[in-house]
């Protein structure tokens, strides 16, 4: 008989939480454009659902929300450090927007933090700043830290995103 690893359990619970919030919000008509009020309601419902399941959701001064599953160890990354990251980006309905395993054979994205040649959405950079080697976090990015009121081809306007980031390694520039 197979059992669920204690490390996987938080993700399974969070995934079902995301799906539950999606079901709660399924009455919204698709043809109506999203508004900031829709987004704020979605975020509040999601955070309520997650906290009711026993997770602690923290918020930064910038409005980035996060859940720490594994704290990690050592220093936080600084500009120029090389990061080895596993990531997944989700919509609140549980659909995957992007993931490192879509792009890399070993699923690990090696990224130079704050690389000006490869700009990231603001919320992703702010999320990475909170990680350490071995950490595992879920980040809730309001649209003003992601794709904003205009969205993209794949992301509707005023759409918050969830990023699950596992920091596998940090090679510090100073080393």
CSV table of N, CA and C in Angstrom, one decimal:
chain,number,residue,atom,x,y,z
A,1,UNK,N,0.8,-1.2,0.0
A,1,UNK,CA,0.0,0.0,0.0
A,1,UNK,C,0.9,1.2,0.0
A,2,UNK,N,0.5,2.2,-0.8
A,2,UNK,CA,1.3,3.5,-0.9
A,2,UNK,C,0.8,4.4,0.1
A,3,UNK,N,1.7,5.2,0.7
A,3,UNK,CA,1.3,6.3,1.6
A,3,UNK,C,1.8,7.6,1.1
A,4,UNK,N,1.2,8.7,1.6
A,4,UNK,CA,1.6,10.0,1.2
A,4,UNK,C,2.7,10.5,2.1
A,5,UNK,N,3.8,10.9,1.5
A,5,UNK,CA,4.9,11.5,2.3
A,5,UNK,C,4.5,12.7,3.1
A,6,UNK,N,5.1,12.9,4.3
A,6,UNK,CA,4.8,14.1,5.1
A,6,UNK,C,5.2,15.3,4.3
A,7,UNK,N,6.2,15.3,3.5
A,7,UNK,CA,6.6,16.5,2.7
A,7,UNK,C,5.6,16.8,1.6
A,8,UNK,N,4.9,15.8,1.1
A,8,UNK,CA,3.9,16.1,0.0
A,8,UNK,C,2.6,16.5,0.5
A,9,UNK,N,2.3,16.1,1.8
A,9,UNK,CA,0.9,16.4,2.3
A,9,UNK,C,0.5,17.8,2.2
A,10,UNK,N,1.4,18.8,2.6
A,10,UNK,CA,1.0,20.2,2.6
A,10,UNK,C,0.6,20.6,1.2
A,11,UNK,N,1.3,20.1,0.2
A,11,UNK,CA,1.0,20.5,-1.2
A,11,UNK,C,-0.4,19.9,-1.7
A,12,UNK,N,-0.6,18.7,-1.2
A,12,UNK,CA,-1.9,18.1,-1.6
A,12,UNK,C,-3.1,18.9,-1.0
A,13,UNK,N,-2.9,19.2,0.3
A,13,UNK,CA,-4.0,20.0,1.0
A,13,UNK,C,-4.1,21.4,0.3
A,14,UNK,N,-3.0,22.0,0.0
A,14,UNK,CA,-3.1,23.3,-0.6
A,14,UNK,C,-3.7,23.2,-2.0
A,15,UNK,N,-3.4,22.2,-2.7
A,15,UNK,CA,-4.0,22.1,-4.1
A,15,UNK,C,-5.5,21.9,-4.0
A,16,UNK,N,-6.0,21.1,-3.0
A,16,UNK,CA,-7.4,21.0,-2.8
A,16,UNK,C,-8.0,22.2,-2.3
A,17,UNK,N,-7.3,23.0,-1.5
A,17,UNK,CA,-7.8,24.3,-1.1
A,17,UNK,C,-8.0,25.2,-2.3
A,18,UNK,N,-7.0,25.2,-3.2
A,18,UNK,CA,-7.1,26.0,-4.4
A,18,UNK,C,-8.3,25.6,-5.2
A,19,UNK,N,-8.5,24.3,-5.3
A,19,UNK,CA,-9.7,23.8,-6.1
A,19,UNK,C,-11.0,24.2,-5.4
A,20,UNK,N,-11.0,24.2,-4.1
A,20,UNK,CA,-12.2,24.5,-3.4
A,20,UNK,C,-12.6,26.0,-3.6
A,21,UNK,N,-11.6,26.9,-3.5
A,21,UNK,CA,-11.8,28.3,-3.8
A,21,UNK,C,-12.3,28.5,-5.2
A,22,UNK,N,-11.8,27.8,-6.1
A,22,UNK,CA,-12.2,27.9,-7.5
A,22,UNK,C,-13.7,27.5,-7.6
A,23,UNK,N,-14.1,26.5,-6.9
A,23,UNK,CA,-15.5,26.0,-7.0
A,23,UNK,C,-16.4,27.1,-6.4
A,24,UNK,N,-15.9,27.7,-5.3
A,24,UNK,CA,-16.7,28.8,-4.6
A,24,UNK,C,-16.9,30.0,-5.5
A,25,UNK,N,-15.9,30.2,-6.4
A,25,UNK,CA,-16.0,31.4,-7.3
A,25,UNK,C,-16.5,31.0,-8.7
A,26,UNK,N,-17.0,29.8,-8.9
A,26,UNK,CA,-17.4,29.4,-10.2
A,26,UNK,C,-18.6,30.1,-10.8
A,27,UNK,N,-19.3,30.9,-10.0
A,27,UNK,CA,-20.5,31.6,-10.4
A,27,UNK,C,-20.2,32.8,-11.2
A,28,UNK,N,-18.9,33.3,-11.2
A,28,UNK,CA,-18.5,34.5,-11.9
A,28,UNK,C,-18.6,34.2,-13.4
A,29,UNK,N,-19.3,35.1,-14.2
A,29,UNK,CA,-19.4,34.8,-15.6
A,29,UNK,C,-18.1,35.1,-16.3
A,30,UNK,N,-17.8,34.2,-17.2
A,30,UNK,CA,-16.5,34.3,-17.9
A,30,UNK,C,-16.4,35.5,-18.8
A,31,UNK,N,-17.6,35.9,-19.4
A,31,UNK,CA,-17.6,37.1,-20.3
A,31,UNK,C,-17.3,38.4,-19.7
A,32,UNK,N,-17.6,38.5,-18.4
A,32,UNK,CA,-17.4,39.8,-17.7
A,32,UNK,C,-15.9,40.0,-17.4
A,33,UNK,N,-15.4,41.2,-17.7
A,33,UNK,CA,-14.0,41.4,-17.4
A,33,UNK,C,-13.8,41.4,-15.8
A,34,UNK,N,-12.6,40.9,-15.4
A,34,UNK,CA,-12.3,40.8,-14.0
A,34,UNK,C,-12.0,42.3,-13.5
A,35,UNK,N,-12.3,42.5,-12.3
A,35,UNK,CA,-12.0,43.8,-11.7
A,35,UNK,C,-11.1,43.5,-10.5
A,36,UNK,N,-10.6,44.6,-9.9
A,36,UNK,CA,-9.8,44.6,-8.7
A,36,UNK,C,-10.6,44.0,-7.6
A,37,UNK,N,-11.9,44.4,-7.5
A,37,UNK,CA,-12.8,43.8,-6.5
A,37,UNK,C,-12.9,42.3,-6.5
A,38,UNK,N,-13.0,41.8,-7.8
A,38,UNK,CA,-13.0,40.3,-7.9
A,38,UNK,C,-11.7,39.7,-7.4
A,39,UNK,N,-10.6,40.3,-7.7
A,39,UNK,CA,-9.3,39.8,-7.2
A,39,UNK,C,-9.2,39.9,-5.7
A,40,UNK,N,-9.6,41.0,-5.1
A,40,UNK,CA,-9.5,41.1,-3.6
A,40,UNK,C,-10.4,40.1,-3.0
A,41,UNK,N,-11.5,39.8,-3.5
A,41,UNK,CA,-12.4,38.8,-3.0
A,41,UNK,C,-11.8,37.4,-3.1
A,42,UNK,N,-11.2,37.1,-4.3
A,42,UNK,CA,-10.6,35.8,-4.5
A,42,UNK,C,-9.5,35.6,-3.5
A,43,UNK,N,-8.6,36.6,-3.3
A,43,UNK,CA,-7.5,36.5,-2.3
A,43,UNK,C,-8.0,36.3,-0.9
A,44,UNK,N,-9.0,37.0,-0.5
A,44,UNK,CA,-9.6,36.9,0.8
A,44,UNK,C,-10.1,35.5,1.1
A,45,UNK,N,-10.9,35.0,0.1
A,45,UNK,CA,-11.5,33.7,0.2
A,45,UNK,C,-10.4,32.6,0.3
A,46,UNK,N,-9.4,32.7,-0.6
A,46,UNK,CA,-8.3,31.8,-0.6
A,46,UNK,C,-7.6,31.7,0.8
A,47,UNK,N,-7.2,32.9,1.3
A,47,UNK,CA,-6.5,33.0,2.5
A,47,UNK,C,-7.4,32.4,3.7
A,48,UNK,N,-8.6,32.7,3.7
A,48,UNK,CA,-9.5,32.2,4.7
A,48,UNK,C,-9.5,30.6,4.6
A,49,UNK,N,-9.7,30.1,3.4
A,49,UNK,CA,-9.7,28.6,3.3
A,49,UNK,C,-8.4,28.0,3.8
A,50,UNK,N,-7.3,28.6,3.4
A,50,UNK,CA,-6.0,28.0,3.8
A,50,UNK,C,-5.8,28.1,5.3
A,51,UNK,N,-6.1,29.3,5.9
A,51,UNK,CA,-5.9,29.4,7.3
A,51,UNK,C,-6.8,28.5,8.1
A,52,UNK,N,-8.0,28.3,7.6
A,52,UNK,CA,-8.9,27.3,8.3
A,52,UNK,C,-8.4,25.9,8.3
A,53,UNK,N,-7.5,25.6,7.3
A,53,UNK,CA,-6.9,24.3,7.2
A,53,UNK,C,-5.6,24.2,8.1
A,54,UNK,N,-5.3,25.3,8.8
A,54,UNK,CA,-4.2,25.2,9.7
A,54,UNK,C,-2.9,25.9,9.3
A,55,UNK,N,-2.9,26.4,8.1
A,55,UNK,CA,-1.7,27.1,7.6
A,55,UNK,C,-1.6,28.5,8.1
A,56,UNK,N,-0.4,29.0,8.3
A,56,UNK,CA,-0.2,30.4,8.7
A,56,UNK,C,0.2,31.1,7.4
A,57,UNK,N,-0.5,32.2,7.1
A,57,UNK,CA,-0.2,33.0,6.0
A,57,UNK,C,0.3,34.3,6.5
A,58,UNK,N,1.5,34.6,6.0
A,58,UNK,CA,2.2,35.9,6.4
A,58,UNK,C,2.0,36.9,5.2
A,59,UNK,N,2.2,38.1,5.5
A,59,UNK,CA,2.1,39.2,4.5
A,59,UNK,C,3.3,40.1,4.6
A,60,UNK,N,3.9,40.5,3.5
A,60,UNK,CA,4.9,41.5,3.5
A,60,UNK,C,4.3,42.9,3.4
A,61,UNK,N,5.1,43.9,3.6
A,61,UNK,CA,4.7,45.3,3.5
A,61,UNK,C,4.2,45.6,2.1
A,62,UNK,N,4.7,44.8,1.1
A,62,UNK,CA,4.4,45.0,-0.3
A,62,UNK,C,3.1,44.3,-0.7
A,63,UNK,N,2.5,43.6,0.2
A,63,UNK,CA,1.3,42.9,-0.1
A,63,UNK,C,1.5,41.5,-0.7
A,64,UNK,N,2.7,40.9,-0.6
A,64,UNK,CA,3.0,39.6,-1.0
A,64,UNK,C,2.6,38.6,0.2
A,65,UNK,N,1.8,37.6,-0.1
A,65,UNK,CA,1.5,36.6,1.0
A,65,UNK,C,2.3,35.4,0.8
A,66,UNK,N,2.6,34.7,1.9
A,66,UNK,CA,3.4,33.5,1.8
A,66,UNK,C,3.1,32.5,2.9
A,67,UNK,N,3.4,31.3,2.6
A,67,UNK,CA,3.2,30.2,3.6
A,67,UNK,C,4.6,29.5,3.6
A,68,UNK,N,5.2,29.3,4.7
A,68,UNK,CA,6.4,28.6,4.8
A,68,UNK,C,6.2,27.1,5.2
A,69,UNK,N,6.6,26.2,4.3
A,69,UNK,CA,6.5,24.8,4.5
A,69,UNK,C,7.8,24.3,5.1
A,70,UNK,N,8.9,24.8,4.6
A,70,UNK,CA,10.3,24.4,5.1
A,70,UNK,C,11.0,25.7,5.1
A,71,UNK,N,11.6,26.0,6.3
A,71,UNK,CA,12.3,27.3,6.5
A,71,UNK,C,13.6,27.4,5.7
A,72,UNK,N,14.3,26.4,5.5
A,72,UNK,CA,15.6,26.4,4.9
A,72,UNK,C,16.7,26.9,5.9
A,73,UNK,N,17.9,27.1,5.4
A,73,UNK,CA,19.0,27.5,6.2
A,73,UNK,C,19.9,28.4,5.5
A,74,UNK,N,20.7,29.2,6.2
A,74,UNK,CA,21.6,30.1,5.7
A,74,UNK,C,21.1,31.4,5.4
A,75,UNK,N,21.8,32.1,4.5
A,75,UNK,CA,21.4,33.5,4.2
A,75,UNK,C,20.4,33.5,3.0
A,76,UNK,N,19.7,34.7,2.9
A,76,UNK,CA,18.8,34.9,1.8
A,76,UNK,C,19.6,35.4,0.6
A,77,UNK,N,19.2,35.1,-0.6
A,77,UNK,CA,19.9,35.5,-1.8
A,77,UNK,C,20.1,37.0,-1.9
A,78,UNK,N,21.2,37.4,-2.5
A,78,UNK,CA,21.4,38.8,-2.9
A,78,UNK,C,21.6,38.9,-4.4
A,79,UNK,N,21.5,40.1,-4.9
A,79,UNK,CA,21.7,40.3,-6.3
A,79,UNK,C,23.1,39.7,-6.8
A,80,UNK,N,23.0,38.9,-7.9
A,80,UNK,CA,24.2,38.3,-8.4
A,80,UNK,C,24.4,36.9,-8.0
A,81,UNK,N,23.7,36.4,-7.0
A,81,UNK,CA,23.8,35.0,-6.5
A,81,UNK,C,23.2,34.1,-7.5
A,82,UNK,N,23.7,32.9,-7.7
A,82,UNK,CA,23.1,31.9,-8.6
A,82,UNK,C,22.2,31.0,-7.8
A,83,UNK,N,21.0,30.9,-8.3
A,83,UNK,CA,20.0,30.1,-7.6
A,83,UNK,C,19.6,28.9,-8.4
A,84,UNK,N,19.4,27.8,-7.7
A,84,UNK,CA,18.8,26.6,-8.3
A,84,UNK,C,17.5,26.4,-7.7
A,85,UNK,N,16.4,26.5,-8.6
A,85,UNK,CA,15.1,26.6,-8.1
A,85,UNK,C,14.2,25.6,-8.8
A,86,UNK,N,13.3,25.0,-8.0
A,86,UNK,CA,12.1,24.3,-8.6
A,86,UNK,C,10.9,25.2,-8.4
A,87,UNK,N,10.1,25.4,-9.4
A,87,UNK,CA,9.0,26.3,-9.2
A,87,UNK,C,7.8,25.8,-10.0
A,88,UNK,N,6.6,26.2,-9.5
A,88,UNK,CA,5.4,26.0,-10.2
A,88,UNK,C,4.5,27.3,-10.0
A,89,UNK,N,3.9,27.7,-11.0
A,89,UNK,CA,3.0,28.9,-11.0
A,89,UNK,C,1.6,28.4,-11.2
A,90,UNK,N,0.7,28.7,-10.3
A,90,UNK,CA,-0.7,28.3,-10.4
A,90,UNK,C,-1.7,29.4,-10.5
A,91,UNK,N,-2.8,29.2,-11.1
A,91,UNK,CA,-4.0,30.1,-10.9
A,91,UNK,C,-4.7,29.6,-9.7
A,92,UNK,N,-5.6,30.4,-9.1
A,92,UNK,CA,-6.4,29.9,-8.0
A,92,UNK,C,-7.3,28.7,-8.3
A,93,UNK,N,-7.6,28.5,-9.5
A,93,UNK,CA,-8.5,27.3,-9.8
A,93,UNK,C,-7.7,26.0,-9.9
A,94,UNK,N,-6.3,26.1,-9.6
A,94,UNK,CA,-5.5,24.9,-9.6
A,94,UNK,C,-4.8,24.6,-10.9
A,95,UNK,N,-5.1,25.4,-11.9
A,95,UNK,CA,-4.4,25.2,-13.2
A,95,UNK,C,-3.0,25.7,-13.1
A,96,UNK,N,-2.1,25.0,-13.8
A,96,UNK,CA,-0.7,25.3,-13.8
A,96,UNK,C,-0.4,26.3,-14.9
A,97,UNK,N,0.1,27.5,-14.6
A,97,UNK,CA,0.5,28.5,-15.6
A,97,UNK,C,1.9,28.1,-16.2
A,98,UNK,N,2.8,27.8,-15.3
A,98,UNK,CA,4.2,27.4,-15.7
A,98,UNK,C,4.8,26.6,-14.6
A,99,UNK,N,5.9,25.9,-15.0
A,99,UNK,CA,6.6,25.1,-14.0
A,99,UNK,C,8.0,24.9,-14.5
A,100,UNK,N,9.0,24.8,-13.7
A,100,UNK,CA,10.3,24.5,-14.1
A,100,UNK,C,10.5,23.2,-14.8
A,101,UNK,N,9.6,22.2,-14.4
A,101,UNK,CA,9.8,20.9,-15.0
A,101,UNK,C,9.3,20.9,-16.5
A,102,UNK,N,8.6,22.0,-16.9
A,102,UNK,CA,8.2,22.1,-18.3
A,102,UNK,C,9.5,22.4,-19.2
A,103,UNK,N,10.5,23.0,-18.6
A,103,UNK,CA,11.6,23.6,-19.3
A,103,UNK,C,12.9,22.9,-19.1
A,104,UNK,N,13.1,22.2,-18.0
A,104,UNK,CA,14.4,21.7,-17.7
A,104,UNK,C,14.3,20.2,-17.4
A,105,UNK,N,15.2,19.4,-18.0
A,105,UNK,CA,15.2,17.9,-17.8
A,105,UNK,C,15.2,17.5,-16.4
A,106,UNK,N,16.0,18.2,-15.6
A,106,UNK,CA,16.1,17.9,-14.2
A,106,UNK,C,15.1,18.7,-13.3
A,107,UNK,N,14.3,19.5,-14.0
A,107,UNK,CA,13.3,20.4,-13.3
A,107,UNK,C,13.9,21.6,-12.6
A,108,UNK,N,15.2,21.7,-12.6
A,108,UNK,CA,15.8,22.8,-11.8
A,108,UNK,C,16.2,23.9,-12.8
A,109,UNK,N,15.7,25.1,-12.4
A,109,UNK,CA,16.0,26.3,-13.2
A,109,UNK,C,17.2,27.0,-12.4
A,110,UNK,N,18.3,27.2,-13.1
A,110,UNK,CA,19.4,27.9,-12.6
A,110,UNK,C,19.3,29.4,-13.0
A,111,UNK,N,19.3,30.3,-12.1
A,111,UNK,CA,18.9,31.7,-12.3
A,111,UNK,C,19.9,32.6,-11.6
A,112,UNK,N,20.3,33.6,-12.2
A,112,UNK,CA,21.1,34.6,-11.5
A,112,UNK,C,20.1,35.7,-10.9
A,113,UNK,N,20.1,35.8,-9.6
A,113,UNK,CA,19.1,36.6,-8.9
A,113,UNK,C,19.3,38.1,-9.3
A,114,UNK,N,18.2,38.8,-9.6
A,114,UNK,CA,18.2,40.2,-9.9
A,114,UNK,C,19.0,40.5,-11.2
A,115,UNK,N,19.1,39.5,-12.1
A,115,UNK,CA,19.8,39.7,-13.4
A,115,UNK,C,19.0,40.7,-14.2
A,116,UNK,N,19.6,41.8,-14.5
A,116,UNK,CA,18.9,42.9,-15.2
A,116,UNK,C,18.6,42.5,-16.7
A,117,UNK,N,19.3,41.5,-17.2
A,117,UNK,CA,19.1,41.1,-18.6
A,117,UNK,C,17.8,40.2,-18.7
A,118,UNK,N,17.4,39.6,-17.6
A,118,UNK,CA,16.3,38.7,-17.6
A,118,UNK,C,15.3,39.2,-16.5
A,119,UNK,N,14.6,40.3,-16.7
A,119,UNK,CA,13.7,40.8,-15.7
A,119,UNK,C,12.6,39.9,-15.4
A,120,UNK,N,12.2,39.8,-14.1
A,120,UNK,CA,11.1,38.9,-13.6
A,120,UNK,C,10.0,39.8,-13.2
A,121,UNK,N,8.8,39.2,-13.1
A,121,UNK,CA,7.7,40.0,-12.5
A,121,UNK,C,8.1,40.3,-11.0
A,122,UNK,N,7.7,41.5,-10.6
A,122,UNK,CA,8.1,42.0,-9.3
A,122,UNK,C,7.9,41.0,-8.1
A,123,UNK,N,6.7,40.3,-8.1
A,123,UNK,CA,6.4,39.4,-7.1
A,123,UNK,C,7.3,38.2,-7.0
A,124,UNK,N,7.8,37.7,-8.2
A,124,UNK,CA,8.7,36.6,-8.2
A,124,UNK,C,10.0,37.0,-7.6
A,125,UNK,N,10.5,38.1,-7.9
A,125,UNK,CA,11.8,38.6,-7.3
A,125,UNK,C,11.6,38.8,-5.8
A,126,UNK,N,10.5,39.4,-5.4
A,126,UNK,CA,10.3,39.6,-4.0
A,126,UNK,C,10.1,38.2,-3.2
A,127,UNK,N,9.6,37.2,-3.9
A,127,UNK,CA,9.4,35.9,-3.3
A,127,UNK,C,10.8,35.3,-3.1
A,128,UNK,N,11.6,35.4,-4.1
A,128,UNK,CA,13.0,34.8,-4.0
A,128,UNK,C,13.8,35.4,-2.9
A,129,UNK,N,13.5,36.6,-2.6
A,129,UNK,CA,14.3,37.3,-1.5
A,129,UNK,C,13.9,36.7,-0.1
A,130,UNK,N,12.8,36.0,0.0
A,130,UNK,CA,12.4,35.4,1.3
A,130,UNK,C,12.8,34.0,1.4
A,131,UNK,N,13.5,33.4,0.4
A,131,UNK,CA,13.9,32.0,0.5
A,131,UNK,C,15.3,31.9,1.0
A,132,UNK,N,15.6,30.6,1.3
A,132,UNK,CA,17.0,30.2,1.7
A,132,UNK,C,17.2,28.8,1.2
A,133,UNK,N,18.5,28.4,1.2
A,133,UNK,CA,18.8,27.1,0.7
A,133,UNK,C,17.9,26.0,1.5
A,134,UNK,N,17.2,25.2,0.7
A,134,UNK,CA,16.4,24.1,1.3
A,134,UNK,C,15.0,24.6,1.7
A,135,UNK,N,14.7,25.8,1.4
A,135,UNK,CA,13.3,26.3,1.8
A,135,UNK,C,12.3,25.9,0.8
A,136,UNK,N,11.1,25.9,1.3
A,136,UNK,CA,9.9,25.5,0.4
A,136,UNK,C,8.8,26.5,0.9
A,137,UNK,N,8.3,27.3,0.0
A,137,UNK,CA,7.3,28.3,0.3
A,137,UNK,C,6.2,28.3,-0.8
A,138,UNK,N,5.0,28.7,-0.4
A,138,UNK,CA,4.0,29.0,-1.4
A,138,UNK,C,3.8,30.6,-1.3
A,139,UNK,N,3.8,31.2,-2.4
A,139,UNK,CA,3.7,32.7,-2.4
A,139,UNK,C,2.4,33.0,-3.2
A,140,UNK,N,1.6,33.9,-2.6
A,140,UNK,CA,0.4,34.4,-3.3
A,140,UNK,C,0.7,35.8,-3.8
A,141,UNK,N,0.7,36.0,-5.1
A,141,UNK,CA,1.1,37.3,-5.7
A,141,UNK,C,-0.2,38.0,-6.2
A,142,UNK,N,-0.6,39.1,-5.5
A,142,UNK,CA,-1.7,39.9,-6.1
A,142,UNK,C,-1.3,40.4,-7.5
A,143,UNK,N,-2.2,40.7,-8.3
A,143,UNK,CA,-1.9,41.1,-9.7
A,143,UNK,C,-0.9,42.3,-9.7
A,144,UNK,N,-1.0,43.2,-8.8
A,144,UNK,CA,0.0,44.3,-8.8
A,144,UNK,C,1.4,43.9,-8.7
A,145,UNK,N,1.7,42.7,-8.2
A,145,UNK,CA,3.0,42.1,-8.2
A,145,UNK,C,3.2,41.1,-9.3
A,146,UNK,N,2.2,40.9,-10.1
A,146,UNK,CA,2.3,40.0,-11.2
A,146,UNK,C,2.1,40.7,-12.6
A,147,UNK,N,0.9,40.4,-13.2
A,147,UNK,CA,0.6,41.0,-14.5
A,147,UNK,C,-0.4,42.1,-14.5
A,148,UNK,N,-0.8,42.6,-13.4
A,148,UNK,CA,-1.6,43.8,-13.2
A,148,UNK,C,-3.0,43.8,-13.8
A,149,UNK,N,-3.4,45.0,-14.1
A,149,UNK,CA,-4.8,45.2,-14.6
A,149,UNK,C,-5.0,44.9,-16.1
A,150,UNK,N,-3.9,44.6,-16.8
A,150,UNK,CA,-4.0,44.3,-18.2
A,150,UNK,C,-3.8,42.8,-18.5
A,151,UNK,N,-3.1,42.1,-17.6
A,151,UNK,CA,-2.8,40.7,-17.8
A,151,UNK,C,-1.9,40.4,-19.0
A,152,UNK,N,-2.0,39.2,-19.5
A,152,UNK,CA,-1.2,38.8,-20.6
A,152,UNK,C,-2.1,37.9,-21.5
A,153,UNK,N,-1.5,37.3,-22.5
A,153,UNK,CA,-2.3,36.3,-23.3
A,153,UNK,C,-2.8,35.2,-22.5
A,154,UNK,N,-2.0,34.8,-21.5
A,154,UNK,CA,-2.4,33.6,-20.6
A,154,UNK,C,-3.0,34.0,-19.3
A,155,UNK,N,-2.8,35.2,-18.8
A,155,UNK,CA,-3.2,35.6,-17.5
A,155,UNK,C,-4.2,36.8,-17.6
A,156,UNK,N,-5.5,36.6,-17.2
A,156,UNK,CA,-6.5,37.6,-17.3
A,156,UNK,C,-6.1,38.8,-16.4
A,157,UNK,N,-6.7,40.0,-16.7
A,157,UNK,CA,-6.4,41.1,-15.8
A,157,UNK,C,-6.9,40.8,-14.4
A,158,UNK,N,-6.2,41.5,-13.5
A,158,UNK,CA,-6.5,41.4,-12.0
A,158,UNK,C,-6.5,39.9,-11.6
A,159,UNK,N,-5.6,39.2,-12.0
A,159,UNK,CA,-5.5,37.7,-11.6
A,159,UNK,C,-4.3,37.5,-10.7
A,160,UNK,N,-4.6,37.1,-9.4
A,160,UNK,CA,-3.5,36.7,-8.5
A,160,UNK,C,-3.0,35.4,-8.9
A,161,UNK,N,-1.7,35.1,-8.6
A,161,UNK,CA,-1.1,33.9,-8.9
A,161,UNK,C,-0.5,33.3,-7.6
A,162,UNK,N,-0.3,32.0,-7.7
A,162,UNK,CA,0.4,31.3,-6.6
A,162,UNK,C,1.7,30.7,-7.2
A,163,UNK,N,2.8,31.0,-6.5
A,163,UNK,CA,4.1,30.3,-6.9
A,163,UNK,C,4.5,29.4,-5.7
A,164,UNK,N,4.8,28.2,-6.1
A,164,UNK,CA,5.5,27.3,-5.1
A,164,UNK,C,6.9,27.2,-5.5
A,165,UNK,N,7.8,27.6,-4.6
A,165,UNK,CA,9.2,27.7,-4.9
A,165,UNK,C,10.0,26.9,-3.9
A,166,UNK,N,10.8,26.0,-4.4
A,166,UNK,CA,11.7,25.2,-3.6
A,166,UNK,C,13.1,25.7,-4.0
A,167,UNK,N,13.9,26.2,-3.0
A,167,UNK,CA,15.2,26.7,-3.3
A,167,UNK,C,16.2,25.5,-3.0
A,168,UNK,N,16.7,25.0,-4.1
A,168,UNK,CA,17.6,23.8,-3.9
A,168,UNK,C,19.0,24.2,-3.5
A,169,UNK,N,19.5,25.3,-4.1
A,169,UNK,CA,20.8,25.7,-3.7
A,169,UNK,C,21.0,27.2,-4.0
A,170,UNK,N,21.9,27.9,-3.3
A,170,UNK,CA,22.3,29.2,-3.5
A,170,UNK,C,23.8,29.3,-3.6
A,171,UNK,N,24.3,29.7,-4.7
A,171,UNK,CA,25.8,29.9,-4.8
A,171,UNK,C,26.0,31.4,-4.7
A,172,UNK,N,26.5,31.8,-3.6
A,172,UNK,CA,26.7,33.3,-3.3
A,172,UNK,C,27.8,33.9,-4.2
A,173,UNK,N,27.5,35.1,-4.7
A,173,UNK,CA,28.5,35.8,-5.5
A,173,UNK,C,29.8,36.1,-4.7
A,174,UNK,N,29.6,36.2,-3.4
A,174,UNK,CA,30.8,36.6,-2.5
A,174,UNK,C,31.7,35.4,-2.3
A,175,UNK,N,31.3,34.2,-2.6
A,175,UNK,CA,32.1,33.0,-2.4
A,175,UNK,C,33.1,32.8,-3.4
